[in-house]
Amino acid sequence: MAPTPQPPAHTSTATETSAARTPAAPFPPAAFAVLPAAAAGLLAVLVVLRWGPLMSVDTAVTNALHRVAVSSPGWTRVNRLFSDWVWDPWAMRAMLAAAVWWLLRRGERRLAWWVAGTALAGTALQQALKALVDRARPVWEDPVDHAHYAAYPSGHAMSVLVAGALLLWLLRLHRARPRWQWAAGAVAGISVVGVGFTRVYLGVHWLSDVVGGWLLGAALVAGAASAYGALPRRTDTPAPGQEPER
């Protein structure tokens, strides 16, 4: 009897497509934290030593932007609105508090407290470095804005980067739709660059203060995400199609 013909082999297109669409694990390697942390440390040392080339760049950029701020009061009011309200550190903390509340409502307690702890660590780190470096802010005869505490690092720049990076990480962790991730990434990127510009433009920070805040924020979030990924796999983060642990 002739053998029963076997059905032709088919490549599992659906499986391949699904695998191709599945994003990589949203836990960055530790190097993503080490490199910006080392750069921020080096920058802090140069600030403390008042390294000539860095001081020259800081002075040139800040002086040039301050002249524009003084001569353009309307544009300066717009910058103050964004700097003092939209991108204020307290606004960033409120956003993260809402994210923590959402995670707790979903039963993702471990992740919620991890996000909250990272945000608190960022505030503590920036305040400790401000006290340690104790860098004076720019001083003007005709200031257009005022700020408190020492200059390095910029708390606004660091807070916006920490909040934006944490929210982007949460979207990726929960496999949000790509268009939402792209939209959130665009808003976060504009906010990070925008707040850095406003702080120097308004004459309350040197350029290196802003860069230091960005580097420290990137190091903190990358380190927190990497450490979270290294935790034991028992986690309250729900897998696709599963309910969170309660």
Short mmCIF file of C-alpha atoms in Angstrom, two decimals:
data_model
loop_
_atom_site.label_atom_id
_atom_site.label_comp_id
_atom_site.label_asym_id
_atom_site.label_seq_id
_atom_site.Cartn_x
_atom_site.Cartn_y
_atom_site.Cartn_z
CA MET A 1 0.00 0.00 0.00
CA ALA A 2 1.31 3.39 -0.94
CA PRO A 3 2.39 5.45 2.01
CA THR A 4 0.00 8.12 3.20
CA PRO A 5 1.24 11.44 1.86
CA GLN A 6 2.36 13.80 4.58
CA PRO A 7 1.17 17.42 4.53
CA PRO A 8 3.83 19.80 3.28
CA ALA A 9 5.93 21.42 5.93
CA HIS A 10 4.99 25.02 6.58
CA THR A 11 7.00 27.66 8.35
CA SER A 12 5.07 29.02 11.26
CA THR A 13 4.61 32.49 9.87
CA ALA A 14 2.39 33.53 12.75
CA THR A 15 5.01 32.45 15.27
CA GLU A 16 7.79 34.24 13.42
CA THR A 17 5.72 37.38 13.08
CA SER A 18 4.84 37.29 16.76
CA ALA A 19 8.47 36.81 17.71
CA ALA A 20 9.52 39.63 15.42
CA ARG A 21 6.99 41.95 16.99
CA THR A 22 7.93 41.08 20.55
CA PRO A 23 10.24 43.80 21.86
CA ALA A 24 13.53 42.96 23.47
CA ALA A 25 13.63 42.54 27.22
CA PRO A 26 13.10 46.04 28.71
CA PHE A 27 16.00 45.74 31.15
CA PRO A 28 19.14 47.61 30.04
CA PRO A 29 22.60 46.20 30.77
CA ALA A 30 24.49 47.64 33.73
CA ALA A 31 26.87 49.48 31.37
CA PHE A 32 24.02 51.81 30.50
CA ALA A 33 24.18 53.05 34.10
CA VAL A 34 27.95 52.97 34.59
CA LEU A 35 28.89 55.12 31.59
CA PRO A 36 26.68 58.16 32.33
CA ALA A 37 27.50 57.88 36.05
CA ALA A 38 31.22 58.00 35.29
CA ALA A 39 30.71 60.95 32.93
CA ALA A 40 28.69 62.81 35.58
CA GLY A 41 31.40 62.13 38.16
CA LEU A 42 34.10 63.45 35.85
CA LEU A 43 32.01 66.53 35.07
CA ALA A 44 31.49 67.18 38.79
CA VAL A 45 35.26 67.01 39.37
CA LEU A 46 35.87 69.49 36.55
CA VAL A 47 33.26 71.81 38.03
CA VAL A 48 34.85 71.63 41.48
CA LEU A 49 38.30 72.27 40.01
CA ARG A 50 36.88 75.11 37.90
CA TRP A 51 38.56 73.70 34.79
CA GLY A 52 39.23 76.63 32.46
CA PRO A 53 37.77 75.35 29.15
CA LEU A 54 34.56 74.21 30.89
CA MET A 55 34.18 77.54 32.70
CA SER A 56 34.72 79.40 29.43
CA VAL A 57 32.01 77.45 27.62
CA ASP A 58 29.59 77.82 30.54
CA THR A 59 30.16 81.56 30.73
CA ALA A 60 29.90 82.14 26.98
CA VAL A 61 26.67 80.17 26.55
CA THR A 62 24.96 81.57 29.65
CA ASN A 63 25.92 85.17 28.89
CA ALA A 64 24.70 84.92 25.30
CA LEU A 65 21.33 83.45 26.29
CA HIS A 66 20.86 85.93 29.13
CA ARG A 67 21.25 88.86 26.72
CA VAL A 68 18.47 87.39 24.59
CA ALA A 69 16.28 86.81 27.67
CA VAL A 70 16.63 90.41 28.81
CA SER A 71 15.84 91.81 25.37
CA SER A 72 12.89 89.45 24.68
CA PRO A 73 10.47 89.70 27.64
CA GLY A 74 7.63 87.93 25.83
CA TRP A 75 9.75 84.91 24.95
CA THR A 76 11.17 84.95 28.48
CA ARG A 77 7.65 84.73 29.98
CA VAL A 78 6.98 81.65 27.84
CA ASN A 79 10.19 80.04 29.07
CA ARG A 80 9.32 80.83 32.68
CA LEU A 81 5.88 79.27 32.22
CA PHE A 82 7.36 76.00 31.00
CA SER A 83 10.27 76.00 33.44
CA ASP A 84 8.34 77.00 36.57
CA TRP A 85 5.13 75.05 35.95
CA VAL A 86 5.10 72.47 33.15
CA TRP A 87 8.61 71.07 33.79
CA ASP A 88 8.83 71.89 37.48
CA PRO A 89 10.22 69.02 39.62
CA TRP A 90 6.97 68.91 41.59
CA ALA A 91 5.01 68.42 38.37
CA MET A 92 7.32 65.51 37.53
CA ARG A 93 6.81 64.02 41.01
CA ALA A 94 3.05 64.32 40.58
CA MET A 95 3.25 62.41 37.28
CA LEU A 96 5.27 59.63 38.88
CA ALA A 97 2.91 59.53 41.86
CA ALA A 98 0.05 58.96 39.42
CA ALA A 99 2.02 56.15 37.76
CA VAL A 100 2.71 54.56 41.16
CA TRP A 101 -1.00 54.77 42.05
CA TRP A 102 -1.90 53.12 38.72
CA LEU A 103 0.56 50.29 39.36
CA LEU A 104 -0.81 49.75 42.86
CA ARG A 105 -4.35 49.61 41.47
CA ARG A 106 -3.17 46.88 39.09
CA GLY A 107 -1.68 44.94 41.97
CA GLU A 108 1.92 45.50 40.80
CA ARG A 109 3.21 46.42 44.23
CA ARG A 110 6.86 45.54 43.71
CA LEU A 111 7.11 47.63 40.55
CA ALA A 112 5.17 50.52 42.12
CA TRP A 113 7.54 50.79 45.06
CA TRP A 114 10.52 50.38 42.75
CA VAL A 115 9.42 53.39 40.72
CA ALA A 116 8.70 55.40 43.86
CA GLY A 117 12.06 54.47 45.35
CA THR A 118 13.89 55.46 42.17
CA ALA A 119 12.19 58.86 42.14
CA LEU A 120 13.03 59.46 45.81
CA ALA A 121 16.62 58.37 45.23
CA GLY A 122 16.89 60.90 42.40
CA THR A 123 15.74 63.74 44.66
CA ALA A 124 18.12 62.68 47.43
CA LEU A 125 21.04 62.32 45.01
CA GLN A 126 20.60 65.74 43.42
CA GLN A 127 20.28 67.48 46.80
CA ALA A 128 23.33 65.67 48.20
CA LEU A 129 25.43 66.64 45.18
CA LYS A 130 24.23 70.23 45.33
CA ALA A 131 25.44 70.43 48.93
CA LEU A 132 28.70 68.61 48.16
CA VAL A 133 29.70 70.55 45.03
CA ASP A 134 28.20 73.82 46.32
CA ARG A 135 28.47 75.60 42.99
CA ALA A 136 27.24 79.19 42.79
CA ARG A 137 24.55 80.04 40.28
CA PRO A 138 25.03 82.78 37.70
CA VAL A 139 24.63 86.27 39.17
CA TRP A 140 23.10 89.10 37.12
CA GLU A 141 22.45 92.79 37.58
CA ASP A 142 19.18 92.32 35.66
CA PRO A 143 17.93 88.79 36.49
CA VAL A 144 14.87 87.44 34.70
CA ASP A 145 14.26 84.54 37.11
CA HIS A 146 15.42 83.26 40.47
CA ALA A 147 16.25 79.83 41.89
CA HIS A 148 17.28 78.36 45.23
CA TYR A 149 19.99 75.96 46.38
CA ALA A 150 23.32 75.36 44.68
CA ALA A 151 23.68 75.02 40.92
CA TYR A 152 25.20 71.58 40.19
CA PRO A 153 23.40 69.46 39.11
CA SER A 154 20.24 71.01 37.69
CA GLY A 155 17.30 69.59 39.63
CA HIS A 156 14.88 70.48 36.85
CA ALA A 157 16.96 68.71 34.19
CA MET A 158 17.46 65.62 36.33
CA SER A 159 13.81 65.42 37.45
CA VAL A 160 12.43 65.67 33.92
CA LEU A 161 14.81 63.02 32.61
CA VAL A 162 14.08 60.64 35.51
CA ALA A 163 10.32 61.04 35.15
CA GLY A 164 10.36 60.72 31.37
CA ALA A 165 12.71 57.73 31.32
CA LEU A 166 10.76 55.90 34.04
CA LEU A 167 7.46 56.40 32.24
CA LEU A 168 8.96 55.23 28.94
CA TRP A 169 10.35 52.16 30.70
CA LEU A 170 6.93 51.38 32.18
CA LEU A 171 5.30 51.66 28.76
CA ARG A 172 7.84 49.26 27.30
CA LEU A 173 7.57 46.93 30.28
CA HIS A 174 3.81 46.71 29.77
CA ARG A 175 4.14 46.22 25.99
CA ALA A 176 2.28 49.42 25.13
CA ARG A 177 1.44 49.94 21.47
CA PRO A 178 4.41 51.21 19.46
CA ARG A 179 2.63 54.44 18.52
CA TRP A 180 2.11 55.25 22.20
CA GLN A 181 5.74 54.54 22.94
CA TRP A 182 6.85 56.74 20.05
CA ALA A 183 4.52 59.56 21.11
CA ALA A 184 5.65 59.37 24.72
CA GLY A 185 9.27 59.27 23.60
CA ALA A 186 8.79 62.41 21.51
CA VAL A 187 7.17 64.28 24.42
CA ALA A 188 9.90 63.12 26.80
CA GLY A 189 12.67 64.12 24.41
CA ILE A 190 11.21 67.58 23.82
CA SER A 191 10.76 68.03 27.56
CA VAL A 192 14.31 66.99 28.41
CA VAL A 193 15.86 69.30 25.83
CA GLY A 194 13.36 72.06 26.53
CA VAL A 195 13.88 72.19 30.27
CA GLY A 196 17.65 72.23 29.78
CA PHE A 197 17.34 75.19 27.44
CA THR A 198 14.99 77.13 29.72
CA ARG A 199 17.22 76.76 32.78
CA VAL A 200 20.24 78.20 30.98
CA TYR A 201 18.19 80.77 29.05
CA LEU A 202 16.64 82.10 32.27
CA GLY A 203 20.11 82.49 33.75
CA VAL A 204 19.61 80.20 36.75
CA HIS A 205 22.03 77.47 35.64
CA TRP A 206 25.26 76.94 33.77
CA LEU A 207 25.23 74.60 30.77
CA SER A 208 27.29 71.97 32.63
CA ASP A 209 24.69 71.92 35.44
CA VAL A 210 22.09 70.80 32.93
CA VAL A 211 24.36 68.21 31.32
CA GLY A 212 25.22 66.85 34.76
CA GLY A 213 21.53 66.52 35.60
CA TRP A 214 20.88 64.64 32.37
CA LEU A 215 23.78 62.24 32.96
CA LEU A 216 22.80 61.53 36.55
CA GLY A 217 19.16 60.98 35.62
CA ALA A 218 20.11 58.56 32.85
CA ALA A 219 22.44 56.65 35.16
CA LEU A 220 19.83 56.40 37.90
CA VAL A 221 17.01 55.10 35.70
CA ALA A 222 19.25 52.72 33.77
CA GLY A 223 20.62 51.35 37.04
CA ALA A 224 17.15 50.98 38.56
CA ALA A 225 15.76 49.22 35.47
CA SER A 226 18.79 46.93 35.23
CA ALA A 227 18.56 46.02 38.91
CA TYR A 228 14.83 45.35 38.60
CA GLY A 229 15.50 42.98 35.72
CA ALA A 230 18.02 41.11 37.88
CA LEU A 231 15.45 40.39 40.59
CA PRO A 232 14.12 36.83 40.91
CA ARG A 233 11.53 36.07 38.27
CA ARG A 234 8.77 35.93 40.87
CA THR A 235 7.32 39.34 40.16
CA ASP A 236 3.96 41.00 40.28
CA THR A 237 4.37 42.41 36.74
CA PRO A 238 1.64 40.70 34.66
CA ALA A 239 2.72 38.86 31.54
CA PRO A 240 0.66 39.45 28.40
CA GLY A 241 -2.71 37.76 28.83
CA GLN A 242 -2.24 37.19 32.57
CA GLU A 243 -3.73 38.92 35.56
CA PRO A 244 -1.41 40.66 38.02
CA GLU A 245 -0.65 38.96 41.30
CA ARG A 246 -2.79 40.31 44.13
#
